């Protein structure tokens, strides 16, 4: 599982990951050339939250 998040929604993305997966996620900053959008708004994603 992975979630893409902007800087504003990273706290929410981490909370949702833990609630859904019952495990601690890995959070990485995305390179600036990656064109993913935040799953909670339409801003450019700054982070990826994923499982181990």
Short mmCIF file of N, CA and C in Angstrom, two decimals:
data_model
loop_
_atom_site.label_atom_id
_atom_site.label_comp_id
_atom_site.label_asym_id
_atom_site.label_seq_id
_atom_site.Cartn_x
_atom_site.Cartn_y
_atom_site.Cartn_z
N UNK A 1 0.84 -1.18 0.00
CA UNK A 1 0.00 0.00 0.00
C UNK A 1 0.88 1.24 0.00
N UNK A 2 0.44 2.24 -0.74
CA UNK A 2 1.16 3.51 -0.73
C UNK A 2 0.16 4.65 -0.91
N UNK A 3 0.49 5.77 -0.30
CA UNK A 3 -0.33 6.97 -0.40
C UNK A 3 0.60 8.13 -0.74
N UNK A 4 0.12 9.01 -1.60
CA UNK A 4 0.86 10.21 -1.94
C UNK A 4 0.20 11.39 -1.23
N UNK A 5 1.04 12.28 -0.70
CA UNK A 5 0.51 13.39 0.09
C UNK A 5 1.30 14.67 -0.14
N UNK A 6 0.58 15.79 -0.08
CA UNK A 6 1.25 17.09 -0.09
C UNK A 6 1.72 17.40 1.33
N UNK A 7 2.42 18.51 1.49
CA UNK A 7 2.94 18.88 2.82
C UNK A 7 1.81 19.17 3.80
N UNK A 8 0.71 19.70 3.33
CA UNK A 8 -0.41 20.04 4.21
C UNK A 8 -1.11 18.80 4.77
N UNK A 9 -1.20 17.74 4.00
CA UNK A 9 -1.97 16.56 4.40
C UNK A 9 -1.13 15.38 4.89
N UNK A 10 0.17 15.55 5.10
CA UNK A 10 1.01 14.42 5.47
C UNK A 10 0.60 13.82 6.82
N UNK A 11 0.22 14.63 7.77
CA UNK A 11 -0.23 14.11 9.07
C UNK A 11 -1.45 13.23 8.92
N UNK A 12 -2.39 13.67 8.10
CA UNK A 12 -3.60 12.90 7.85
C UNK A 12 -3.27 11.60 7.13
N UNK A 13 -2.38 11.66 6.14
CA UNK A 13 -1.99 10.46 5.40
C UNK A 13 -1.34 9.42 6.32
N UNK A 14 -0.49 9.88 7.23
CA UNK A 14 0.14 8.96 8.19
C UNK A 14 -0.90 8.34 9.12
N UNK A 15 -1.83 9.16 9.62
CA UNK A 15 -2.89 8.65 10.49
C UNK A 15 -3.76 7.62 9.78
N UNK A 16 -4.13 7.91 8.54
CA UNK A 16 -4.98 6.99 7.78
C UNK A 16 -4.26 5.68 7.48
N UNK A 17 -2.98 5.76 7.18
CA UNK A 17 -2.20 4.55 6.92
C UNK A 17 -2.19 3.65 8.14
N UNK A 18 -1.91 4.21 9.30
CA UNK A 18 -1.86 3.43 10.54
C UNK A 18 -3.24 2.84 10.84
N UNK A 19 -4.30 3.62 10.66
CA UNK A 19 -5.65 3.13 10.93
C UNK A 19 -6.04 1.99 10.00
N UNK A 20 -5.66 2.07 8.74
CA UNK A 20 -6.03 1.06 7.76
C UNK A 20 -5.14 -0.18 7.82
N UNK A 21 -3.85 0.01 8.03
CA UNK A 21 -2.89 -1.10 7.95
C UNK A 21 -2.51 -1.68 9.30
N UNK A 22 -2.80 -0.96 10.38
CA UNK A 22 -2.43 -1.40 11.73
C UNK A 22 -0.92 -1.65 11.84
N UNK A 23 -0.15 -0.81 11.18
CA UNK A 23 1.31 -0.93 11.16
C UNK A 23 1.89 0.47 10.96
N UNK A 24 3.15 0.64 11.29
CA UNK A 24 3.81 1.92 11.10
C UNK A 24 4.30 2.05 9.66
N UNK A 25 4.10 3.20 9.04
CA UNK A 25 4.51 3.39 7.65
C UNK A 25 5.94 3.91 7.53
N UNK A 26 6.40 3.88 6.31
CA UNK A 26 7.65 4.54 5.94
C UNK A 26 7.26 5.79 5.16
N UNK A 27 7.82 6.93 5.53
CA UNK A 27 7.54 8.18 4.85
C UNK A 27 8.81 8.65 4.15
N UNK A 28 8.70 8.90 2.86
CA UNK A 28 9.84 9.39 2.08
C UNK A 28 9.42 10.65 1.33
N UNK A 29 10.36 11.56 1.20
CA UNK A 29 10.12 12.75 0.39
C UNK A 29 10.26 12.36 -1.08
N UNK A 30 9.37 12.86 -1.90
CA UNK A 30 9.42 12.56 -3.33
C UNK A 30 10.40 13.50 -4.04
N UNK A 31 11.10 12.99 -5.03
CA UNK A 31 11.94 13.88 -5.85
C UNK A 31 11.06 14.91 -6.56
N UNK A 32 11.60 16.06 -6.85
CA UNK A 32 10.81 17.13 -7.46
C UNK A 32 10.33 16.80 -8.87
N UNK A 33 10.96 15.83 -9.53
CA UNK A 33 10.55 15.49 -10.90
C UNK A 33 9.41 14.45 -10.95
N UNK A 34 8.92 13.99 -9.80
CA UNK A 34 7.80 13.05 -9.76
C UNK A 34 6.50 13.84 -9.80
N UNK A 35 5.61 13.46 -10.70
CA UNK A 35 4.37 14.22 -10.90
C UNK A 35 3.14 13.51 -10.34
N UNK A 36 3.19 13.10 -9.09
CA UNK A 36 2.03 12.50 -8.43
C UNK A 36 1.24 13.60 -7.73
N UNK A 37 -0.07 13.39 -7.59
CA UNK A 37 -0.92 14.34 -6.88
C UNK A 37 -1.27 13.80 -5.50
N UNK A 38 -1.50 14.71 -4.58
CA UNK A 38 -1.94 14.36 -3.24
C UNK A 38 -3.29 13.65 -3.34
N UNK A 39 -3.46 12.59 -2.54
CA UNK A 39 -4.72 11.84 -2.56
C UNK A 39 -5.85 12.58 -1.85
N UNK A 40 -5.56 13.68 -1.17
CA UNK A 40 -6.57 14.38 -0.38
C UNK A 40 -6.91 15.76 -0.93
N UNK A 41 -6.17 16.20 -1.92
CA UNK A 41 -6.46 17.46 -2.61
C UNK A 41 -5.81 17.36 -4.00
N UNK A 42 -5.78 18.40 -4.73
CA UNK A 42 -5.21 18.36 -6.08
C UNK A 42 -3.81 18.96 -6.17
N UNK A 43 -3.17 19.18 -5.03
CA UNK A 43 -1.82 19.73 -5.02
C UNK A 43 -0.80 18.65 -5.40
N UNK A 44 0.37 19.09 -5.80
CA UNK A 44 1.45 18.16 -6.12
C UNK A 44 1.91 17.46 -4.84
N UNK A 45 2.07 16.15 -4.91
CA UNK A 45 2.50 15.38 -3.75
C UNK A 45 3.97 15.68 -3.43
N UNK A 46 4.27 15.75 -2.14
CA UNK A 46 5.64 15.98 -1.68
C UNK A 46 6.20 14.74 -0.99
N UNK A 47 5.29 13.83 -0.55
CA UNK A 47 5.70 12.65 0.20
C UNK A 47 4.99 11.40 -0.30
N UNK A 48 5.63 10.27 -0.08
CA UNK A 48 4.99 8.97 -0.28
C UNK A 48 5.02 8.25 1.06
N UNK A 49 3.89 7.69 1.43
CA UNK A 49 3.75 6.91 2.66
C UNK A 49 3.49 5.49 2.20
N UNK A 50 4.32 4.55 2.65
CA UNK A 50 4.18 3.17 2.17
C UNK A 50 4.50 2.17 3.27
N UNK A 51 4.20 0.91 2.98
CA UNK A 51 4.53 -0.15 3.93
C UNK A 51 5.99 -0.54 3.77
N UNK A 52 6.47 -1.30 4.72
CA UNK A 52 7.88 -1.70 4.75
C UNK A 52 8.26 -2.55 3.57
#
